Amino acid sequence: MSEAVTRSSLSTPPGLLASLEPLLRDWLPRQRWFAGKGRPVTGFSMVAATALLPPGGTRGLYHLLVRAHQPLTPARGAPEQPADCYQLLIGEREALPPRLAPALIGHVTGGPLAGRTVYDALYDPRPCELLLEALRTGARIGALRFERDSGTEIRSGLVPRLITSEQSNSSVVYGDTFILKLLRRVVPGVNPDLELPRALAREGCDRVPAPTAWMRAELSGEPYVLGVLQPFVQGAADGWDLALRGLAKGEDFAAAARALGRATAEVHTALARALPTVTLGHTQVRQQVEGMLERLDAAAQAVPTLRPYAPALRSAFDALAELAAEGSTWTAQRVHGDLHLGQCLRSPSGQWWLIDFEGEPSKPLAERRMPQPPVRDVAGMLRSFDYAAHSAEHPAPGWAEACRAAYCTGYAEAGGADPRTDPVLLRAYETDKAIYEVVYEARHRPDWLPVPMAAIRRLAADAPPAPPSTPVFPPSPRRPRP
Ligand SMILES: Nc1ncnc2c1ncn2[C@@H]1O[C@H](COP(=O)(O)OP(=O)(O)O)[C@@H](O)[C@H]1O
Ligand SMILES: O=P(O)(O)O[C@H]1O[C@H](CO)[C@@H](O[C@H]2O[C@H](CO)[C@@H](O)[C@H](O)[C@H]2O)[C@H](O)[C@H]1O
């Protein structure tokens, strides 16, 4: 690999990565945010190393960007992609106090840190304070650039605490005033988690917390977004918890779903104003459908229980292609990309906020930034009501259907196109989402697999009639049909 390794002026000790490697090999795959689950890590290479505290003191602190090398699975297939790059904040001490026990990475046996204990420093208040201070002052440390929106004040001395919920990244809350999301798997390019909230803030959209500061790096001429600081919505509960609480008490959630539909439409309208939109004609829809079919085939390869349903699911995609072939067009725009109840926060005043514009973390950045029909987000939310109903302790007949209908009503009330008026489009995107969820659950939470599989059975059973004798897209030789 010809990647240049960047070292800071506070240089990190030579051999640092080699001394950490045996510990990282065990620790990294156990992290919730590790994206390469199911494949062994065969080695690491350093992309950038920055000492944030002077080495040689009683405590060390290193900001590392490391590539985790893993063999490619056939499902991921060619073309070869670079190994995933992870952002790590590694603390180093003689021993860990009990309160830092959950942060333990391990005890180093050789190399420059021999005899030291290393840990995930995001659990430790001091390193987190240091990050906030760097953002507050717009610091430049080695390859790291801390930048801020000059319009918002960042007070110093806010007390940090790491959020310990299941996340794709890691977030630290500062005194209930700000929340810093440190991206864990980082990729070069414009990151929608910063790009979209900033664009929405410029539009004056108050459904999304506006980024206050951000952390970047320029490596081998390529920009990386490493973290985003934004206002913390105090006292908020996320839509997932609210829905489950409502279900447990037998409470109606339709009014909340309707308000959420309105919030989604407002965000879509602002995004369509802020960033370019495009018309999807036959060729573009064909590309979208090809992507859906490829994802279905990859999913069926990876998750065998999906295979019997593949032909019926495919017909939902073929039906969309047929509509496009007959001349239907759709407008595409930038969207959230991974909208679900957990990405919606309701503040005590009752206002809904949307967060986490990163898109589906497993998709390439370029794909996540492509304009999409806004129904992609709508489909994600509709799936989420179904997830909540399936996760309830007691059956709640009709609950998901009522929420789904109310959400669509709210969406249309606030100026969005009622998704129910375009059932073929909605079915294709809902099917695509359910397939994504099957893969996601198989990889991250196998116990949850029955939830999207129930939707797969429903979608397959409701599938449109058998495809026409001449398929809209002839089967591609690359795509094995299970
Ligand atoms: N602005 C915010 N205010 C309050 N809580 C937030 C805010 N942003 C995120 N959170 C909390 O942090 C959690 C993780 O944030 P999210 O952006 O979804 O991270 P990830 O991409 O790692 O899933 C959310 O589920 C929510 O509980
Ligand atoms: O929030 P993330 O960006 O990490 O999104 C990923 O994880 C989600 C789960 O935490 C996953 O969402 C799926 O499970 C939710 C319930 O936990 C449910 O509400 C969603 O509808 C369902 O898709 C999401 O797909 C994944 O990208």
Coordinates of C-alpha atoms and ligand atoms in Angstrom, one line a residue:
M1 CA 0.0 0.0 0.0
S2 CA 1.5 3.4 -1.0
E3 CA -0.4 5.3 1.7
A4 CA 1.7 7.9 3.4
V5 CA 1.6 7.6 7.2
T6 CA 1.2 11.0 8.8
R7 CA 2.8 11.6 12.2
S8 CA 2.3 14.6 14.4
S9 CA 5.0 16.9 15.8
L10 CA 4.3 15.3 19.2
S11 CA 5.5 12.2 17.5
T12 CA 4.2 8.8 18.5
P13 CA 6.8 6.2 19.5
P14 CA 8.2 4.0 16.7
G15 CA 6.7 0.5 16.8
L16 CA 3.5 1.7 18.5
L17 CA 1.1 -0.2 16.2
A18 CA 3.2 -3.4 16.4
S19 CA 3.0 -3.3 20.1
L20 CA -0.8 -2.7 20.1
E21 CA -1.6 -5.2 17.3
P22 CA -2.2 -8.4 19.3
L23 CA -4.5 -6.5 21.6
L24 CA -6.4 -4.7 18.8
R25 CA -6.9 -8.0 16.9
D26 CA -8.9 -9.3 19.8
W27 CA -10.6 -6.1 21.0
L28 CA -11.6 -4.4 17.7
P29 CA -13.9 -7.1 16.3
R30 CA -15.8 -7.1 19.7
Q31 CA -16.8 -3.5 19.3
R32 CA -20.4 -2.8 18.3
W33 CA -19.2 -0.3 15.7
F34 CA -16.8 -2.7 14.0
A35 CA -18.0 -3.0 10.5
G36 CA -16.2 -6.2 9.4
K37 CA -18.0 -8.7 11.6
G38 CA -17.7 -12.3 10.6
R39 CA -14.2 -12.0 9.0
P40 CA -11.0 -12.4 11.0
V41 CA -8.7 -9.4 11.2
T42 CA -5.4 -10.5 9.8
G43 CA -3.3 -7.4 10.4
F44 CA -3.3 -3.6 10.8
S45 CA -1.6 -0.7 9.0
M46 CA -1.3 2.8 10.3
V47 CA -2.8 5.6 8.3
A48 CA -2.2 8.5 10.8
A49 CA -0.9 8.6 14.3
T50 CA -1.1 11.7 16.5
A51 CA 0.1 12.0 20.1
L52 CA -2.4 14.2 21.9
L53 CA -0.5 14.1 25.2
P54 CA 3.3 14.2 25.2
P55 CA 4.6 10.6 25.3
G56 CA 6.7 9.6 28.2
G57 CA 4.4 11.1 30.9
T58 CA 2.3 9.2 33.4
R59 CA -0.4 9.0 30.8
G60 CA -0.3 8.8 27.1
L61 CA -3.0 9.6 24.6
Y62 CA -2.9 8.7 20.9
H63 CA -5.3 9.4 18.1
L64 CA -4.9 6.7 15.5
L65 CA -6.4 6.0 12.1
V66 CA -5.7 2.3 11.4
R67 CA -6.7 0.0 8.6
A68 CA -7.9 -3.4 9.7
H69 CA -7.0 -6.0 7.1
Q70 CA -9.5 -8.8 6.5
P71 CA -9.9 -11.4 3.8
L72 CA -12.7 -10.5 1.4
T73 CA -15.7 -12.7 1.5
P74 CA -17.1 -13.9 -1.9
A75 CA -20.3 -11.8 -1.1
R76 CA -18.2 -8.7 -1.0
G77 CA -16.4 -9.9 -4.0
A78 CA -14.3 -8.0 -6.6
P79 CA -13.3 -5.2 -7.2
E80 CA -10.9 -5.1 -4.3
Q81 CA -11.6 -2.4 -1.8
P82 CA -9.1 -0.9 0.6
A83 CA -9.3 -2.3 4.1
D84 CA -11.7 -0.4 6.5
C85 CA -10.1 2.5 8.3
Y86 CA -11.0 3.0 12.0
Q87 CA -10.6 6.0 14.3
L88 CA -9.3 5.1 17.7
L89 CA -8.5 7.2 20.7
I90 CA -6.0 5.1 22.7
G91 CA -5.1 5.9 26.3
E92 CA -2.1 4.5 28.1
R93 CA -1.6 4.2 31.8
E94 CA 0.3 2.0 34.3
A95 CA -3.0 0.6 35.5
L96 CA -6.7 1.4 35.1
P97 CA -8.9 2.6 37.9
P98 CA -12.0 0.4 38.3
R99 CA -14.3 3.0 36.7
L100 CA -12.4 2.5 33.5
A101 CA -12.6 -1.3 33.5
P102 CA -15.1 -1.3 30.6
A103 CA -12.6 0.6 28.5
L104 CA -9.8 -1.9 28.8
I105 CA -8.1 -3.0 25.6
G106 CA -5.3 -4.9 27.3
H107 CA -1.9 -5.1 28.8
V108 CA 1.0 -4.5 26.4
T109 CA 3.7 -7.1 26.5
G110 CA 6.3 -5.8 24.1
G111 CA 7.5 -2.7 22.2
P112 CA 7.5 0.9 23.2
L113 CA 4.4 0.5 25.5
A114 CA 5.6 -2.7 27.2
G115 CA 4.1 -3.1 30.7
R116 CA 1.5 -0.4 30.1
T117 CA -2.3 -0.8 30.1
V118 CA -4.1 0.6 27.1
Y119 CA -7.8 1.5 26.9
D120 CA -10.4 3.2 24.8
A121 CA -9.9 6.8 26.0
L122 CA -13.4 8.0 25.1
Y123 CA -14.4 6.4 28.5
D124 CA -12.0 8.8 30.2
P125 CA -13.2 12.4 30.9
R126 CA -9.8 14.0 30.5
P127 CA -9.2 13.0 26.9
C128 CA -12.8 13.9 26.1
E129 CA -12.2 17.4 27.6
L130 CA -9.1 17.7 25.5
L131 CA -11.2 17.1 22.3
L132 CA -13.8 19.7 23.2
E133 CA -11.0 22.2 24.0
A134 CA -9.5 21.5 20.6
L135 CA -12.8 22.1 18.9
R136 CA -13.5 25.2 21.0
T137 CA -10.1 26.7 20.0
G138 CA -10.0 25.5 16.4
A139 CA -6.8 23.6 17.1
R140 CA -4.5 21.9 14.5
I141 CA -2.7 18.9 15.9
G142 CA -0.6 16.9 13.5
A143 CA -3.0 15.8 10.7
L144 CA -6.0 16.7 12.8
R145 CA -8.0 19.9 12.1
F146 CA -10.6 21.1 14.6
E147 CA -13.0 23.7 13.1
R148 CA -16.1 25.4 14.3
D149 CA -19.0 27.6 13.3
S150 CA -18.1 31.0 14.5
G151 CA -21.7 31.8 15.3
T152 CA -22.0 29.5 18.3
E153 CA -20.3 29.8 21.6
I154 CA -18.7 26.7 23.1
R155 CA -18.2 27.0 26.8
S156 CA -15.1 25.5 28.3
G157 CA -15.3 23.1 31.2
L158 CA -18.4 21.2 30.2
V159 CA -18.4 17.7 31.8
P160 CA -18.1 14.8 29.4
R161 CA -19.8 11.4 29.5
L162 CA -19.7 8.7 26.9
I163 CA -23.0 7.4 25.6
T164 CA -22.9 3.6 26.1
S165 CA -25.9 2.7 23.9
E166 CA -25.5 0.5 20.9
Q167 CA -24.2 2.7 18.1
S168 CA -22.4 2.5 14.8
N169 CA -20.1 5.2 16.1
S170 CA -19.2 6.7 19.5
S171 CA -20.8 9.8 21.1
V172 CA -19.8 11.9 24.1
V173 CA -22.2 14.3 25.7
Y174 CA -20.8 17.5 27.2
G175 CA -22.7 18.8 30.2
D176 CA -26.1 18.2 28.4
T177 CA -25.1 21.1 26.1
F178 CA -23.3 19.4 23.2
I179 CA -22.9 15.9 21.8
L180 CA -19.7 14.9 19.9
K181 CA -20.1 12.0 17.5
L182 CA -16.7 10.4 16.7
L183 CA -17.0 8.4 13.5
R184 CA -15.5 5.0 13.9
R185 CA -15.2 3.7 10.4
V186 CA -13.9 6.6 8.4
V187 CA -13.8 7.0 4.7
P188 CA -12.4 9.8 2.5
G189 CA -14.8 12.3 1.0
V190 CA -17.6 14.6 1.9
N191 CA -19.5 13.0 4.8
P192 CA -23.3 13.5 4.7
D193 CA -23.4 13.5 8.5
L194 CA -21.8 16.9 8.4
E195 CA -22.8 18.0 4.9
L196 CA -26.6 17.6 5.2
P197 CA -27.1 19.1 8.7
R198 CA -25.0 22.1 7.6
A199 CA -27.0 22.5 4.4
L200 CA -30.3 22.2 6.5
A201 CA -29.0 24.8 9.0
R202 CA -28.3 27.2 6.1
E203 CA -31.9 26.7 4.9
G204 CA -33.1 27.6 8.4
C205 CA -34.6 24.1 9.0
D206 CA -35.0 23.6 12.7
R207 CA -35.8 19.9 12.6
V208 CA -32.1 19.0 12.7
P209 CA -29.4 20.1 15.3
A210 CA -27.0 22.4 13.4
P211 CA -23.3 21.3 13.6
T212 CA -21.4 23.6 15.9
A213 CA -17.9 22.2 15.3
W214 CA -16.2 19.3 13.5
M215 CA -13.0 17.4 13.3
R216 CA -11.3 16.6 10.0
A217 CA -8.0 15.2 8.7
E218 CA -6.3 15.7 5.3
L219 CA -4.5 12.5 4.5
S220 CA -2.6 11.7 1.3
G221 CA -4.5 14.7 -0.3
E222 CA -7.9 13.3 0.7
P223 CA -10.3 14.9 3.2
Y224 CA -11.8 12.8 6.1
V225 CA -14.5 13.9 8.5
L226 CA -13.7 12.4 11.9
G227 CA -16.3 13.9 14.2
V228 CA -19.2 16.3 14.5
L229 CA -20.2 18.4 17.5
Q230 CA -23.8 19.5 17.7
P231 CA -26.3 20.9 20.3
F232 CA -27.6 18.2 22.6
V233 CA -31.4 18.0 22.6
Q234 CA -32.0 18.0 26.3
G235 CA -34.5 15.7 27.9
A236 CA -35.3 14.1 24.5
A237 CA -36.4 10.5 24.1
D238 CA -35.9 8.7 20.8
G239 CA -38.8 7.5 18.8
W240 CA -37.9 3.9 19.3
D241 CA -38.1 4.1 23.1
L242 CA -41.2 6.2 22.9
A243 CA -42.9 3.7 20.6
L244 CA -41.9 0.7 22.8
R245 CA -43.1 2.5 25.9
G246 CA -46.4 3.3 24.2
L247 CA -46.8 -0.3 23.1
A248 CA -46.1 -1.5 26.6
K249 CA -48.9 0.7 28.0
G250 CA -51.3 0.0 25.2
E251 CA -51.1 3.7 24.2
D252 CA -51.9 5.0 20.7
F253 CA -48.8 6.2 18.8
A254 CA -50.6 7.5 15.7
A255 CA -50.5 11.1 16.6
A256 CA -46.8 10.9 17.2
A257 CA -46.3 9.1 13.9
R258 CA -48.3 11.8 12.1
A259 CA -46.1 14.5 13.6
L260 CA -43.1 12.5 12.6
G261 CA -44.4 12.3 9.1
R262 CA -44.7 16.1 9.0
A263 CA -41.2 16.5 10.3
T264 CA -39.8 14.2 7.7
A265 CA -41.6 16.1 4.9
E266 CA -40.2 19.4 6.2
V267 CA -36.7 18.0 6.2
H268 CA -37.2 16.7 2.7
T269 CA -38.5 20.0 1.4
A270 CA -35.5 21.8 2.9
L271 CA -33.1 19.3 1.4
A272 CA -34.7 19.7 -2.0
R273 CA -34.2 23.5 -1.7
A274 CA -30.7 23.3 -0.4
L275 CA -29.2 20.7 -2.8
P276 CA -29.7 19.6 -6.4
T277 CA -32.6 17.4 -7.4
V278 CA -32.7 15.2 -10.5
T279 CA -35.4 13.5 -12.5
L280 CA -35.2 9.7 -12.7
G281 CA -36.2 8.5 -16.1
H282 CA -36.0 5.0 -17.5
T283 CA -32.2 4.8 -17.5
Q284 CA -31.8 6.1 -13.9
V285 CA -34.6 3.9 -12.5
R286 CA -33.0 0.9 -14.3
Q287 CA -29.8 1.7 -12.4
Q288 CA -31.7 1.9 -9.2
V289 CA -33.4 -1.4 -9.8
E290 CA -30.1 -3.0 -10.8
G291 CA -28.7 -1.9 -7.5
M292 CA -31.7 -3.4 -5.7
L293 CA -31.4 -6.7 -7.5
E294 CA -27.7 -6.9 -6.8
R295 CA -28.3 -6.2 -3.1
L296 CA -31.0 -8.9 -3.1
D297 CA -28.6 -11.4 -4.7
A298 CA -25.8 -10.5 -2.3
A299 CA -28.2 -10.8 0.7
A300 CA -29.4 -14.2 -0.5
Q301 CA -25.8 -15.4 -0.8
A302 CA -25.0 -14.1 2.7
V303 CA -28.3 -15.2 4.5
P304 CA -29.6 -18.5 3.2
T305 CA -33.1 -18.2 4.9
L306 CA -33.8 -15.4 2.4
R307 CA -33.3 -17.6 -0.6
P308 CA -36.8 -19.1 -1.0
Y309 CA -38.3 -15.6 -1.1
A310 CA -35.9 -14.1 -3.6
P311 CA -38.0 -14.7 -6.8
A312 CA -41.1 -13.0 -5.3
L313 CA -39.0 -10.1 -3.9
R314 CA -37.4 -9.6 -7.3
S315 CA -40.8 -9.1 -8.8
A316 CA -41.3 -5.9 -6.7
F317 CA -38.2 -4.5 -8.3
D318 CA -39.2 -5.7 -11.8
A319 CA -42.6 -4.0 -11.4
L320 CA -40.8 -0.6 -10.7
A321 CA -38.6 -1.1 -13.8
E322 CA -41.7 -1.8 -15.8
L323 CA -43.4 1.4 -14.8
A324 CA -40.2 3.3 -15.8
A325 CA -40.2 1.5 -19.1
E326 CA -43.7 2.7 -19.7
G327 CA -42.6 6.3 -19.2
S328 CA -43.1 7.1 -15.5
T329 CA -40.5 9.4 -13.9
W330 CA -39.7 10.3 -10.3
T331 CA -37.8 13.2 -8.7
A332 CA -34.8 12.3 -6.7
Q333 CA -33.1 14.5 -4.1
R334 CA -30.7 14.1 -1.1
V335 CA -32.3 12.2 1.7
H336 CA -31.5 11.0 5.2
G337 CA -30.7 7.5 3.9
D338 CA -31.2 5.4 7.0
L339 CA -34.3 6.9 8.7
H340 CA -35.8 4.8 11.5
L341 CA -37.4 5.5 14.9
G342 CA -34.0 5.6 16.6
Q343 CA -33.0 8.5 14.5
C344 CA -35.9 10.7 15.6
L345 CA -35.7 12.5 18.9
R346 CA -38.7 14.1 20.6
S347 CA -37.9 17.0 23.0
P348 CA -40.1 17.6 26.1
S349 CA -41.9 20.4 24.1
G350 CA -43.1 17.7 21.7
Q351 CA -40.9 18.8 18.8
W352 CA -39.4 16.0 16.6
W353 CA -35.8 16.2 15.5
L354 CA -34.0 14.0 13.0
I355 CA -30.4 13.0 13.5
D356 CA -27.7 10.8 12.0
F357 CA -27.5 11.7 8.4
E358 CA -24.6 9.3 7.7
G359 CA -26.9 7.0 5.6
E360 CA -26.6 3.2 5.7
P361 CA -23.1 2.8 7.1
S362 CA -22.2 -0.2 5.0
K363 CA -22.8 1.5 1.7
P364 CA -20.0 3.4 -0.2
L365 CA -20.0 7.1 0.5
A366 CA -20.7 8.0 -3.2
E367 CA -23.8 5.9 -3.2
R368 CA -25.0 7.4 0.1
R369 CA -24.6 10.9 -1.4
M370 CA -26.6 10.1 -4.5
P371 CA -30.0 11.7 -4.9
Q372 CA -32.8 9.2 -4.1
P373 CA -36.6 9.3 -4.3
P374 CA -37.6 10.6 -0.8
V375 CA -39.7 7.5 -0.5
R376 CA -36.5 5.8 0.5
D377 CA -36.7 7.5 3.9
V378 CA -40.4 7.0 4.2
A379 CA -39.9 3.3 3.6
G380 CA -37.3 3.2 6.3
M381 CA -39.8 4.7 8.8
L382 CA -42.6 2.4 7.8
R383 CA -40.3 -0.5 8.4
S384 CA -39.5 0.9 11.8
F385 CA -43.1 0.9 13.0
D386 CA -43.2 -2.8 12.0
Y387 CA -40.0 -3.4 13.9
A388 CA -41.5 -1.8 17.0
A389 CA -44.7 -3.8 16.8
H390 CA -42.7 -7.0 16.5
S391 CA -40.5 -6.1 19.5
A392 CA -43.4 -5.4 21.8
E393 CA -43.9 -7.8 24.7
H394 CA -47.5 -8.3 23.9
P395 CA -49.1 -8.5 20.4
A396 CA -50.6 -5.2 19.3
P397 CA -52.8 -6.0 16.3
G398 CA -53.2 -3.0 13.9
W399 CA -50.6 -0.8 15.8
A400 CA -48.0 -0.8 13.0
E401 CA -50.7 -0.3 10.3
A402 CA -52.2 2.7 12.2
C403 CA -48.8 4.3 12.6
R404 CA -47.8 3.7 9.0
A405 CA -51.0 5.3 7.8
A406 CA -50.7 8.3 10.2
Y407 CA -47.1 8.8 9.2
C408 CA -48.0 8.9 5.5
T409 CA -50.9 11.3 6.3
G410 CA -48.5 13.6 8.2
Y411 CA -46.0 13.5 5.4
A412 CA -48.6 14.5 2.9
E413 CA -50.0 17.3 5.2
A414 CA -46.6 18.9 5.3
G415 CA -46.2 19.0 1.5
G416 CA -44.7 15.6 0.7
A417 CA -46.2 13.3 -1.9
D418 CA -48.4 10.8 -0.1
P419 CA -46.4 7.6 -0.6
R420 CA -49.6 5.5 -0.7
T421 CA -50.4 7.1 -4.1
D422 CA -47.3 5.3 -5.6
P423 CA -47.6 1.7 -4.3
V424 CA -45.1 0.2 -6.8
L425 CA -42.4 2.7 -5.8
L426 CA -43.1 2.3 -2.1
R427 CA -43.1 -1.5 -2.3
A428 CA -39.8 -1.6 -4.1
Y429 CA -38.1 0.7 -1.5
E430 CA -39.7 -1.1 1.4
T431 CA -38.5 -4.4 0.0
D432 CA -35.0 -3.1 -0.5
K433 CA -34.9 -1.8 3.1
A434 CA -36.2 -5.1 4.5
I435 CA -33.4 -6.9 2.6
Y436 CA -30.8 -4.5 4.0
E437 CA -32.2 -5.2 7.5
V438 CA -31.9 -9.0 7.0
V439 CA -28.2 -8.6 6.2
Y440 CA -27.8 -6.1 9.0
E441 CA -29.4 -8.3 11.6
A442 CA -27.6 -11.5 10.4
R443 CA -24.3 -9.7 10.8
H444 CA -24.9 -7.6 14.0
R445 CA -27.9 -9.0 16.0
P446 CA -28.8 -12.5 14.8
D447 CA -31.5 -12.7 17.5
W448 CA -33.4 -10.0 15.7
L449 CA -33.3 -11.7 12.3
P450 CA -37.0 -12.9 12.6
V451 CA -38.2 -9.3 12.6
P452 CA -37.2 -8.3 9.1
M453 CA -37.8 -11.9 8.0
A454 CA -41.5 -11.5 9.0
A455 CA -41.6 -8.5 6.7
I456 CA -39.9 -10.4 3.9
R457 CA -42.6 -13.1 4.1
R458 CA -45.3 -10.5 4.0
L459 CA -43.7 -8.6 1.1
A460 CA -43.1 -11.9 -0.8
A461 CA -46.7 -13.0 -0.2
D462 CA -48.1 -9.7 -1.5
A463 CA -45.7 -9.7 -4.5
P464 CA -47.1 -8.6 -7.8
P465 CA -48.0 -11.4 -10.3
A466 CA -45.2 -13.4 -11.9
P467 CA -42.9 -11.3 -14.0
P468 CA -43.6 -10.9 -17.7
S469 CA -42.4 -13.6 -20.0
T470 CA -39.7 -11.2 -21.3
P471 CA -38.0 -9.9 -18.2
V472 CA -37.5 -6.1 -18.1
F473 CA -33.9 -6.8 -17.3
P474 CA -32.6 -10.1 -18.6
P475 CA -30.7 -11.9 -15.9
S476 CA -27.1 -10.8 -15.8
P477 CA -24.5 -13.5 -16.0
R478 CA -22.8 -11.9 -12.9
R479 CA -25.9 -12.4 -10.8
P480 CA -26.3 -16.0 -9.8
R481 CA -30.0 -16.9 -9.3
P482 CA -30.5 -19.0 -6.2
Ligands
LIG1 N1 -28.4 16.2 19.1 C1 -28.6 15.2 20.0 N2 -29.3 15.4 21.1 C2 -29.6 14.4 22.0 N3 -29.2 13.1 21.8 C3 -28.6 12.8 20.7 C4 -28.2 13.8 19.7 N4 -27.6 13.2 18.7 C5 -27.5 11.9 19.0 N5 -28.1 11.7 20.2 C6 -28.1 10.4 20.9 O1 -27.0 9.6 20.5 C7 -27.4 8.4 19.9 C8 -26.5 8.1 18.8 O2 -26.5 9.1 17.8 P1 -26.4 8.7 16.2 O3 -26.1 10.0 15.5 O4 -27.6 8.0 15.8 O5 -25.1 7.8 16.2 P2 -24.7 6.5 15.4 O6 -24.5 6.9 14.0 O7 -23.5 6.0 16.0 O8 -25.9 5.5 15.5 C9 -28.9 8.7 19.4 O9 -29.6 7.5 19.4 C10 -29.4 9.6 20.5 O10 -29.8 8.9 21.6
LIG2 O1 -28.7 3.8 13.9 P1 -27.7 3.3 13.0 O2 -27.1 4.3 12.0 O3 -26.6 2.5 13.7 O4 -28.5 2.2 12.1 C1 -28.2 0.8 12.1 O5 -28.7 0.2 13.3 C2 -30.1 0.2 13.5 C3 -30.4 -0.5 14.8 O6 -29.8 0.1 15.8 C4 -30.8 -0.5 12.3 O7 -32.2 -0.3 12.5 C5 -33.1 -1.4 12.5 O8 -33.4 -1.7 13.9 C6 -34.2 -0.6 14.5 C7 -34.5 -1.1 15.9 O9 -33.4 -1.3 16.7 C8 -35.5 -0.3 13.7 O10 -36.2 0.8 14.3 C9 -35.1 0.0 12.3 O11 -36.3 0.2 11.5 C10 -34.3 -1.1 11.7 O12 -33.9 -0.8 10.4 C11 -30.4 0.2 11.0 O13 -31.1 -0.5 10.0 C12 -28.9 0.2 10.8 O14 -28.5 0.8 9.7

